[in-house]
CSV table of C-alpha atoms in Angstrom, one decimal:
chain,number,residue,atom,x,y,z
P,1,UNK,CA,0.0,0.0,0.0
P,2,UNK,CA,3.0,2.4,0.3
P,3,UNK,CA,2.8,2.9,-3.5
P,4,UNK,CA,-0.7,2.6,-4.2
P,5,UNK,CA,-1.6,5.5,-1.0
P,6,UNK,CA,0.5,8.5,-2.7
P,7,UNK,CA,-0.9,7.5,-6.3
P,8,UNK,CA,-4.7,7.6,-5.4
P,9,UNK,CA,-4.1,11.4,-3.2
P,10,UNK,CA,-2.3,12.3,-6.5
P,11,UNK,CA,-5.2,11.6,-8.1
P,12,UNK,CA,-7.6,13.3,-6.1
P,13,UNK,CA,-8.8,9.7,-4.0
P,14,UNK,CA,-8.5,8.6,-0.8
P,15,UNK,CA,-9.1,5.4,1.8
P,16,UNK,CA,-11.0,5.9,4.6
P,17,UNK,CA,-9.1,3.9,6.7
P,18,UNK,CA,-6.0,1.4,6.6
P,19,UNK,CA,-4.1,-0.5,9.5
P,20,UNK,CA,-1.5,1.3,11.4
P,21,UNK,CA,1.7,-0.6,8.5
P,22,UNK,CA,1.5,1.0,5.3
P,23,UNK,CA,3.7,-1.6,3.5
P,24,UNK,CA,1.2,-4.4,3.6
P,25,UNK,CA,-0.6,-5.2,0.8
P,26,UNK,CA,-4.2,-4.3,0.3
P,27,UNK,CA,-5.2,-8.0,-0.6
P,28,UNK,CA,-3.4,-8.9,2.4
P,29,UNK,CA,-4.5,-6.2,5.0
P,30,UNK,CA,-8.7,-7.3,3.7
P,31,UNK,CA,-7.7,-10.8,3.8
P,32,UNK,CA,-6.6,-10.6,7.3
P,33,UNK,CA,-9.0,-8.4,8.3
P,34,UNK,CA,-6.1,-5.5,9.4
P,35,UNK,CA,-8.6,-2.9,11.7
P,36,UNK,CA,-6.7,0.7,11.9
P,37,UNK,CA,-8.8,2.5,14.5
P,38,UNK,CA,-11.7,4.9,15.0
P,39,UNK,CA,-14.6,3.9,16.7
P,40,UNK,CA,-17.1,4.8,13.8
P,41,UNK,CA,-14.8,3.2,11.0
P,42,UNK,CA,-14.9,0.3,9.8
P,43,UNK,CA,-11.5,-1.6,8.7
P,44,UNK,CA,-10.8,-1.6,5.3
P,45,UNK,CA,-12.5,-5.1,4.4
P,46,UNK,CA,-16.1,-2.8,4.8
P,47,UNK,CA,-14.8,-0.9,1.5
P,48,UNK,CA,-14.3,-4.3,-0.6
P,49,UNK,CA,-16.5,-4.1,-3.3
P,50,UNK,CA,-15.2,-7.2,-5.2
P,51,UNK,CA,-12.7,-9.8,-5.5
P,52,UNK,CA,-10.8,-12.0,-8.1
P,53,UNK,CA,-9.4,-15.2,-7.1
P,54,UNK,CA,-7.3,-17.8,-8.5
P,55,UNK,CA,-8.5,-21.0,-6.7
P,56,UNK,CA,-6.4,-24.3,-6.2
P,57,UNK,CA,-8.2,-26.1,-9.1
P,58,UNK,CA,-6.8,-23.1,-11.5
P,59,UNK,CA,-10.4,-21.3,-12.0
P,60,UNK,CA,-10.3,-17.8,-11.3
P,61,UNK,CA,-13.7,-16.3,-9.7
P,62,UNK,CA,-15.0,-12.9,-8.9
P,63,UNK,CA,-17.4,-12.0,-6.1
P,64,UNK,CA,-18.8,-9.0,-5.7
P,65,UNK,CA,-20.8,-7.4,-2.7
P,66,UNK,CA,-23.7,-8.8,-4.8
P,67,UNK,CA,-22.5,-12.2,-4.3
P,68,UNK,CA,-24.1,-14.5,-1.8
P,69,UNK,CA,-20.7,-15.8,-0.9
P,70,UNK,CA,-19.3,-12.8,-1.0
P,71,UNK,CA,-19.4,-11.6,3.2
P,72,UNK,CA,-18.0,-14.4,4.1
P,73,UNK,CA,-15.1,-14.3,1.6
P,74,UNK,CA,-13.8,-10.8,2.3
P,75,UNK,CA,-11.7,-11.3,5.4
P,76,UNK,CA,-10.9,-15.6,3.9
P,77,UNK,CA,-7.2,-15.8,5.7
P,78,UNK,CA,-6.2,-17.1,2.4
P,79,UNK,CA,-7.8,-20.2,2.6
P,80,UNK,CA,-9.9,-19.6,-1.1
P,81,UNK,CA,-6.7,-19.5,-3.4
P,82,UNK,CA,-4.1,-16.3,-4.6
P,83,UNK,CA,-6.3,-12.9,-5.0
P,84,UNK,CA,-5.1,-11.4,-8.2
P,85,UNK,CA,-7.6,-8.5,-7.7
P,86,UNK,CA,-9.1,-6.2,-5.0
P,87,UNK,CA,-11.6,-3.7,-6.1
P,88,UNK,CA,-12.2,-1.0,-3.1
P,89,UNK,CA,-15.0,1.8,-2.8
P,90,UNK,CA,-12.9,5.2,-2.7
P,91,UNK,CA,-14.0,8.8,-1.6
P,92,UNK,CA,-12.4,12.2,-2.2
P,93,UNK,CA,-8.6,12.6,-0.8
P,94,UNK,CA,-8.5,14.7,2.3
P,95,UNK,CA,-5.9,16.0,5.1
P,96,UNK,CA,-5.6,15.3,8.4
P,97,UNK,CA,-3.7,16.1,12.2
P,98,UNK,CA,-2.3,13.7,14.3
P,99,UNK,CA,-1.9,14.9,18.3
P,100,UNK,CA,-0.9,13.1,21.4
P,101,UNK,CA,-2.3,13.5,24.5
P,102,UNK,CA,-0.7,11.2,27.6
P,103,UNK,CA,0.1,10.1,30.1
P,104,UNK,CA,-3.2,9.0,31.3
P,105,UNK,CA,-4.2,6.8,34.3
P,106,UNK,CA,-6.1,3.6,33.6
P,107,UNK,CA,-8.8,4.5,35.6
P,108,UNK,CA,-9.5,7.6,33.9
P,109,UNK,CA,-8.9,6.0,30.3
P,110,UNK,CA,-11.3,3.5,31.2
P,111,UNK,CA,-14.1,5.7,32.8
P,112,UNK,CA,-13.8,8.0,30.0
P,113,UNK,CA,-13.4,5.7,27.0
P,114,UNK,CA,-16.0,6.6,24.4
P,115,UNK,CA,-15.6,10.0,25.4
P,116,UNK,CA,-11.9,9.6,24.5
P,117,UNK,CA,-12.6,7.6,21.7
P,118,UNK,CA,-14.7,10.0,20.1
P,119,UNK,CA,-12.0,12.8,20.5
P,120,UNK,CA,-10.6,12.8,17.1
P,121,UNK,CA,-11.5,10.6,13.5
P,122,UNK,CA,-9.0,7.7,14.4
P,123,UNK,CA,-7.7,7.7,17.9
P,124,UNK,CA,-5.5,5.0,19.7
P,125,UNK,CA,-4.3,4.3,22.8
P,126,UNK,CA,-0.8,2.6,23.4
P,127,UNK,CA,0.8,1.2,27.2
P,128,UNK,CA,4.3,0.3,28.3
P,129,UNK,CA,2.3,-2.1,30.5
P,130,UNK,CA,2.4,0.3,34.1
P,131,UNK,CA,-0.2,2.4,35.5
P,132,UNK,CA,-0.9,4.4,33.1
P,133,UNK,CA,-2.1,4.3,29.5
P,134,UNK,CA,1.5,6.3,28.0
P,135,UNK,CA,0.5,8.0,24.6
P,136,UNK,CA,-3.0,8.1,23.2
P,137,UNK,CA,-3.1,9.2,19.2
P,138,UNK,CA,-6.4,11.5,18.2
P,139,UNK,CA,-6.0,11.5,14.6
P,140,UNK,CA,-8.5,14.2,13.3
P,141,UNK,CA,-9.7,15.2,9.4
P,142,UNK,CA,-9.9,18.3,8.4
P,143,UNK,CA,-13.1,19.7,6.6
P,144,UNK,CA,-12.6,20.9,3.2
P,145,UNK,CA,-11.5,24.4,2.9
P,146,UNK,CA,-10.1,24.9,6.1
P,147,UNK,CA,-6.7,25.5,7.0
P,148,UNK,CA,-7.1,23.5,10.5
P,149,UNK,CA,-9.4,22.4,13.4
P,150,UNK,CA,-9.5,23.4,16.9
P,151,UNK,CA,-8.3,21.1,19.3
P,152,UNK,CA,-8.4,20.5,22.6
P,153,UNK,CA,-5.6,20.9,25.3
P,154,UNK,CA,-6.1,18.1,27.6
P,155,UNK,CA,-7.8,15.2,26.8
P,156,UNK,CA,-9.4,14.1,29.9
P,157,UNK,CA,-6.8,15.7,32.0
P,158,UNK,CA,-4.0,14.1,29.8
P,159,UNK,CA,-2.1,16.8,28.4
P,160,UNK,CA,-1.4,17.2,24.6
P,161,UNK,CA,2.4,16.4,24.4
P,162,UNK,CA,5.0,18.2,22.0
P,163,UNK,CA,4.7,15.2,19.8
P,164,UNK,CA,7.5,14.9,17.2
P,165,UNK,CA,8.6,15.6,13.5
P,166,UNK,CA,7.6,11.7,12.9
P,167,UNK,CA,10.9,10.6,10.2
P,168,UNK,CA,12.0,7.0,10.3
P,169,UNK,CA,9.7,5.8,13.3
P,170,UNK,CA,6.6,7.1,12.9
P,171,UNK,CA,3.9,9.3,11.3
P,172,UNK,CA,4.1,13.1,12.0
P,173,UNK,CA,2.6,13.4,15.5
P,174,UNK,CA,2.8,17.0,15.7
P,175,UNK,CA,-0.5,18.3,15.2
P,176,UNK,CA,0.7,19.6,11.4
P,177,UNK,CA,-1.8,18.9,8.9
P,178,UNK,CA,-0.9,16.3,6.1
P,179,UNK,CA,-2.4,14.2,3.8
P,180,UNK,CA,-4.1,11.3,5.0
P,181,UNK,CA,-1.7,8.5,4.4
P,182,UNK,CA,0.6,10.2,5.5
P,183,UNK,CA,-0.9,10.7,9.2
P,184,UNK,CA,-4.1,8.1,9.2
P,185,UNK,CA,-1.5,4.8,9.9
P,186,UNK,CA,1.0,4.8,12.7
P,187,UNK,CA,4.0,4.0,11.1
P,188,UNK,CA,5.3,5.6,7.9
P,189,UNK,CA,5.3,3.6,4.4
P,190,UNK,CA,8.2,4.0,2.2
P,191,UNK,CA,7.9,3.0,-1.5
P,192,UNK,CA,11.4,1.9,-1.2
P,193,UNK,CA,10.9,-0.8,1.6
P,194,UNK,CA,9.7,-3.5,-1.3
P,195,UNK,CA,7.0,-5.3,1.1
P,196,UNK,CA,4.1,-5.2,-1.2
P,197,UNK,CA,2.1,-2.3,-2.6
């Protein structure tokens, strides 16, 4: 997907969302079932809108969202032969904002978790396994025509950190707006990497 991301912004398209490794492929993220985050967004099997597969006796089929068998093939863990083809439901490119709020104590994370969840368009929560959740990601859109979105300073008393530049790591977590594969996964993609497209 590293390729495929900057091509369809280029083109004026976008995903809505993808998991947090760009340099999976998109037959293999659906396959899998790879979730990305967001509490209203499905993963990005819900925007597979057909398939093409090579099965083991050398037929190749499509299903479609019309097909009977198609739910039920969407997220097949490779068990119904190669997929030579994914065809996904687009929607208009757009930019986004990735901020970091943390640290934040599991009791408060917990009490207040659709309210955090519903903080940004994507948001994520990630523990070094103590007593407190460490970082929590709100990844927000922003609407047409606008330079940027207010945001908030603490998130549930966790306050928003500096973040960082992103680079090698990860994804620009500095609340600069971006286009969205570059800030909707965690991790950045490079074209260069080789680990599918």
């Amino acid at each position: 997907m590293a390729k495929l991301r900057p091509e369809l912004d280029l083109a004026g398209f976008a995903l809505h969302n993808e998991g947090s490794l760009p340099h999976i492929s998109v037959a293999g993220a659906t396959a899998t079932g790879t979730h990305g985050s967001g509490s209203g967004l499905g993963s990005l099997c819900t925007v597979v809108r057909a398939l093409e597969i090579l099965g083991s006796d050398g037929a190749v089929r499509t299903l479609n969202h019309h097909s009977v068998e198609f739910p039920g093939a969407v997220i097949h863990l490779g068990l119904l032969g190669v997929v030579t083809r994914v065809t996904l439901e687009l929607e208009p490119s757009y930019r986004m904002r990735q901020d970091v709020y943390g640290p934040m104590p599991w009791n408060t994370y917990v009490d207040n978790l659709e309210e955090i969840h519903a903080a940004g368009y994507s948001v994520s929560a990630f523990t070094r396994f103590g007593e407190t959740v460490h970082e929590i990601l709100v990844k927000s859109r922003i609407p047409d025509g606008a330079r940027d979105i207010d945001i908030v300073k603490d998130l549930s008393g966790a306050p928003r950190l500096p973040g960082d530049p992103g680079g090698a790591s990860v994804t620009e977590r500095d609340g600069s707006v971006g286009p969205w594969w570059d800030r909707l996964p965690h991790f950045p993609g490079s074209s260069d990497i080789g680990w599918g497209s």
